[in-house]
PDB file of C-alpha atoms in Angstrom:
ATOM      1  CA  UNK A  41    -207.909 -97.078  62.600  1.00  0.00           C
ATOM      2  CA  UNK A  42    -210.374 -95.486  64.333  1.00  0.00           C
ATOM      3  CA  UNK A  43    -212.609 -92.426  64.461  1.00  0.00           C
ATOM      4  CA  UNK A  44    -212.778 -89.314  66.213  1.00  0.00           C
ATOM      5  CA  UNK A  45    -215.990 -87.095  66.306  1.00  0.00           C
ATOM      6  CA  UNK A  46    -215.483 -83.583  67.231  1.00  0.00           C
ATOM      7  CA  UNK A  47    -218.687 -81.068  68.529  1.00  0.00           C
ATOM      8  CA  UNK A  48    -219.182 -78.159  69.812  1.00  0.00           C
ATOM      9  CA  UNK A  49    -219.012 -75.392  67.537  1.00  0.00           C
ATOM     10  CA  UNK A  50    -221.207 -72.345  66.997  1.00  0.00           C
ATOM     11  CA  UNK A  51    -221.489 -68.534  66.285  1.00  0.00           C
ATOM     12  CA  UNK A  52    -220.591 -66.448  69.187  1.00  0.00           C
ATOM     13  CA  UNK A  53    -219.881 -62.948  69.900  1.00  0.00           C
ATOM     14  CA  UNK A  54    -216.028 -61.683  70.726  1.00  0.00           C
ATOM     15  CA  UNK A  55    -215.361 -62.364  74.483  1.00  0.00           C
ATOM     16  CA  UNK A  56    -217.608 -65.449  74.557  1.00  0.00           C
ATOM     17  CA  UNK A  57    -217.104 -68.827  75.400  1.00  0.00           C
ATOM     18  CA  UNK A  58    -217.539 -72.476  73.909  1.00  0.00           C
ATOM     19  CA  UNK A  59    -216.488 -75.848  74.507  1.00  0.00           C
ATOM     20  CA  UNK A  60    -215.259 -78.458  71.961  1.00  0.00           C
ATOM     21  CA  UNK A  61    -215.854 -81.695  72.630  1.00  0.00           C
ATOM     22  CA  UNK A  62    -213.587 -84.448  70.516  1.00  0.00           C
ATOM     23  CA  UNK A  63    -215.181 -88.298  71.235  1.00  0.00           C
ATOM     24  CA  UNK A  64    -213.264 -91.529  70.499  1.00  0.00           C
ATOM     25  CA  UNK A  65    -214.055 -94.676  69.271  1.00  0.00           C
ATOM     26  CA  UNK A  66    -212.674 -97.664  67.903  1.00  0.00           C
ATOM     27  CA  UNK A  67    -209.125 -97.354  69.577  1.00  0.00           C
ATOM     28  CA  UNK A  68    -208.981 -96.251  73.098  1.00  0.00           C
ATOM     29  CA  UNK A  69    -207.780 -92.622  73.074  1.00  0.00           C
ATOM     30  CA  UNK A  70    -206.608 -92.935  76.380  1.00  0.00           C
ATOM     31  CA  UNK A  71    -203.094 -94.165  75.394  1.00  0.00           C
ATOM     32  CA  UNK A  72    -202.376 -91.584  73.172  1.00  0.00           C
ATOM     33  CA  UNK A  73    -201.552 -87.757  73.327  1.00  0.00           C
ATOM     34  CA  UNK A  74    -204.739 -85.999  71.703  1.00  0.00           C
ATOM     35  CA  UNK A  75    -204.423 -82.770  70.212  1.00  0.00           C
ATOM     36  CA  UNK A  76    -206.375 -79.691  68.811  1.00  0.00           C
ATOM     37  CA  UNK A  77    -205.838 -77.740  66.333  1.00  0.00           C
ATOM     38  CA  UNK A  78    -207.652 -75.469  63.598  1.00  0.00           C
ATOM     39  CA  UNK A  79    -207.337 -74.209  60.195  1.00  0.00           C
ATOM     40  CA  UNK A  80    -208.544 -70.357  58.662  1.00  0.00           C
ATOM     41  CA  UNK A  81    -209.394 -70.333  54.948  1.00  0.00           C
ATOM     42  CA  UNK A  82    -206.013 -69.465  53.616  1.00  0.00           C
ATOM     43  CA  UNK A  83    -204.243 -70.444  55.892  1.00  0.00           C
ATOM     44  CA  UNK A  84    -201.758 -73.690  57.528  1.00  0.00           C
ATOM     45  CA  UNK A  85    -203.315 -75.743  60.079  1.00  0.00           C
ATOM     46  CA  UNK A  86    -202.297 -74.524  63.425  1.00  0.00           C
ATOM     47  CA  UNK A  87    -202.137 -76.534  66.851  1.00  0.00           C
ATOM     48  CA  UNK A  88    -204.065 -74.638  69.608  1.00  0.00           C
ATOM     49  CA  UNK A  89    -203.295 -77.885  72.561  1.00  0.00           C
ATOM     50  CA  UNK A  90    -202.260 -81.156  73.287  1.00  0.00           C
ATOM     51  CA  UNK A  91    -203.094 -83.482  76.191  1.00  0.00           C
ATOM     52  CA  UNK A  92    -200.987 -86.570  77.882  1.00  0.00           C
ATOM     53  CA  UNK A  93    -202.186 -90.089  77.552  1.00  0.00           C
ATOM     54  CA  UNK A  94    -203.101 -89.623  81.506  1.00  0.00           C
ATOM     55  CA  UNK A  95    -203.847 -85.809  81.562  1.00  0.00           C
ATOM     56  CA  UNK A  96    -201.287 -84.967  83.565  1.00  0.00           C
ATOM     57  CA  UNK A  97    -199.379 -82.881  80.892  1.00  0.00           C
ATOM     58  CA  UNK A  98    -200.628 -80.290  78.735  1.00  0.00           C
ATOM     59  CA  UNK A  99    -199.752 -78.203  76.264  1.00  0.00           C
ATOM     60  CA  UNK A 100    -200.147 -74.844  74.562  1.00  0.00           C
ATOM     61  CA  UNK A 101    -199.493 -72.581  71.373  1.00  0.00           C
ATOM     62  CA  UNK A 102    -198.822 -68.829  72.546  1.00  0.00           C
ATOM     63  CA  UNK A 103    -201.829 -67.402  70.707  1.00  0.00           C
ATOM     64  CA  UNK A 104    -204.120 -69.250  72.873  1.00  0.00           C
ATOM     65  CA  UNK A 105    -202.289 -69.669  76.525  1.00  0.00           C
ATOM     66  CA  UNK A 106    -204.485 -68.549  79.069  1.00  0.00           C
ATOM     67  CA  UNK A 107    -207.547 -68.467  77.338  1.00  0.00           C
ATOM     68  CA  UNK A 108    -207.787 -72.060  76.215  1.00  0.00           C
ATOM     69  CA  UNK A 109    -208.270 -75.037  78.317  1.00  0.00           C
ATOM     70  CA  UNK A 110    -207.519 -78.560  77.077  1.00  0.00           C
ATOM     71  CA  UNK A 111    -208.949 -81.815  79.508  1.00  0.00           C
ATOM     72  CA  UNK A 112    -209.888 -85.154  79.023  1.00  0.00           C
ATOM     73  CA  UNK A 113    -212.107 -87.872  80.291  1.00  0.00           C
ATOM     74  CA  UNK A 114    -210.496 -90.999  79.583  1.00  0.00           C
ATOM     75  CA  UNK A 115    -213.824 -93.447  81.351  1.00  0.00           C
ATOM     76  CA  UNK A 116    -215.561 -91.780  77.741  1.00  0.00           C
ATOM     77  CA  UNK A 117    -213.250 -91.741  75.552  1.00  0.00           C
ATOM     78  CA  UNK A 118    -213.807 -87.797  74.959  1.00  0.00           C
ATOM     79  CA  UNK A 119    -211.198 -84.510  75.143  1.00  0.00           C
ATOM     80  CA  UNK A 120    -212.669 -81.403  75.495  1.00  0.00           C
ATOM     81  CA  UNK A 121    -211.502 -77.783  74.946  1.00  0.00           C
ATOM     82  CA  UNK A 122    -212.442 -74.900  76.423  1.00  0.00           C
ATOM     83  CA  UNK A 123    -212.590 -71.924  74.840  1.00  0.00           C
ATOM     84  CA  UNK A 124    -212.714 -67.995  76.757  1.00  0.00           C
ATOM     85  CA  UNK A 125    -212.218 -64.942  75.452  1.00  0.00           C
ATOM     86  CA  UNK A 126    -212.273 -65.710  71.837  1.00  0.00           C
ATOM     87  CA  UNK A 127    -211.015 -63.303  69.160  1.00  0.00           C
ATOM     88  CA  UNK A 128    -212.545 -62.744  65.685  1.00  0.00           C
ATOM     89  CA  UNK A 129    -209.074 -64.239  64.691  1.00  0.00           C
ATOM     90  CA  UNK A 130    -209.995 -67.638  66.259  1.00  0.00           C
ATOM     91  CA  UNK A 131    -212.705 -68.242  63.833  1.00  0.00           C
ATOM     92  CA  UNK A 132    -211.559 -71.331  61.783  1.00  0.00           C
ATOM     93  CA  UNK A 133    -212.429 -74.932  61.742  1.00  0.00           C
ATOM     94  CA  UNK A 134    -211.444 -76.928  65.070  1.00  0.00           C
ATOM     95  CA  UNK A 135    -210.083 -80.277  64.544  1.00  0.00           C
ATOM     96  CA  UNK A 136    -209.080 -83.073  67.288  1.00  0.00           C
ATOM     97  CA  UNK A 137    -206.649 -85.668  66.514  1.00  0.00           C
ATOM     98  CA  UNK A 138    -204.123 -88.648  67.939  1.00  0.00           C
ATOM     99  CA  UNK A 139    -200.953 -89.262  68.431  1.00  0.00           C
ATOM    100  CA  UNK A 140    -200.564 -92.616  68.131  1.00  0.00           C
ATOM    101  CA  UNK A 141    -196.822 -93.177  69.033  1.00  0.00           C
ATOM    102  CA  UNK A 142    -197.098 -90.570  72.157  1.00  0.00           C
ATOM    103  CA  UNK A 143    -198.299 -90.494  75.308  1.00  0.00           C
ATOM    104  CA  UNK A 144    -196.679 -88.324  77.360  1.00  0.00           C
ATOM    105  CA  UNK A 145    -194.496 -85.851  75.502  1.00  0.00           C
ATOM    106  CA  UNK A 146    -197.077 -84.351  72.789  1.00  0.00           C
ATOM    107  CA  UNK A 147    -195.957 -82.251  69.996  1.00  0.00           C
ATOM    108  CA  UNK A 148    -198.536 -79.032  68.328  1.00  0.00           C
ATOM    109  CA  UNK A 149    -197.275 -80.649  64.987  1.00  0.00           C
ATOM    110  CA  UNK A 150    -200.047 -81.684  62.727  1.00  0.00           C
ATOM    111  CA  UNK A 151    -197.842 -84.109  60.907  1.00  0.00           C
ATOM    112  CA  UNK A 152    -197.919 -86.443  64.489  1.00  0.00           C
ATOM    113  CA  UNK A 153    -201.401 -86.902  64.520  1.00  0.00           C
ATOM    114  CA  UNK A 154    -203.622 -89.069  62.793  1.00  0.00           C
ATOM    115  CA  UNK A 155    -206.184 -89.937  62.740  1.00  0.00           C
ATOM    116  CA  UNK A 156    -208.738 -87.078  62.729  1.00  0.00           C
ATOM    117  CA  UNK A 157    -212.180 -85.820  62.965  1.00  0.00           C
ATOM    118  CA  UNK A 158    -213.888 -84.031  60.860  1.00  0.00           C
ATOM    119  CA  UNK A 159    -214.019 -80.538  62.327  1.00  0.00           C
ATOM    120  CA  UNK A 160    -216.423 -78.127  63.805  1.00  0.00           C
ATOM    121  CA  UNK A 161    -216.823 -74.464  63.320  1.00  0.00           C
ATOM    122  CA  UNK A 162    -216.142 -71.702  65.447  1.00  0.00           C
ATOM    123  CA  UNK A 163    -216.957 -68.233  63.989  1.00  0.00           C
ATOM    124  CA  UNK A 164    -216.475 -65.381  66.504  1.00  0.00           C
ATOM    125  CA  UNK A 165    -218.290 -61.920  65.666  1.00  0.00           C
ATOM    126  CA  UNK A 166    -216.728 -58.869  66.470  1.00  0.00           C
TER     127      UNK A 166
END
């Protein structure tokens, strides 16, 4: 099945920066599109980015374009996104996933991915 780890979250003021970091293991991530997403209390779980099997494609919702950077390092097994200019309305839970059946064209549909990690926290203070 595999696993997916994701890190990286923490308490920062509006306008900061932080990098999630989304590690593999068990299946080798770099076949697959990986995505990120998060979820607000209340609220559906939205996808932020996705990522080609290779890294040459990526992919964006509108509320983060520009400010969010999705990359990957397929030698260890890890995507990463970073994070500028965050809003108090990015604080949610961040989740990575995969897209097992993609690998080039990569959707911002939760329903694609599986399997997933277990979140990390981003809470942005105004």
């Amino acid at each position: 099945q595999g696993q997916l780890v994701e890190s990286g979250g923490d308490s920062v003021q509006a306008g900061g920066s932080l990098t999630l970091s989304c590690a593999a293991s068990g299946f080798s991530a770099s076949s697959n599109c990986m995505g990120w997403f998060r979820q607000a209390p209340g609220k559906e779980r939205e996808g932020l980015a996705a990522i080609s099997a290779g890294g040459s494609r990526t992919y964006y919702a509108d509320s983060v374009k520009g400010r969010f950077t999705v990359s990957r390092d397929n030698a260890q097994n890890t995507v990463y996104l970073q994070m500028n200019s965050l809003e108090p309305e990015d604080t949610a839970m961040y989740y990575c996933a995969a897209d097992r059946s993609s690998t080039y064209y990569c959707s911002l549909i939760h329903r694609d991915y599986y399997p997933w990690g277990q979140g990390t926290q981003v809470t942005v203070a105004s």
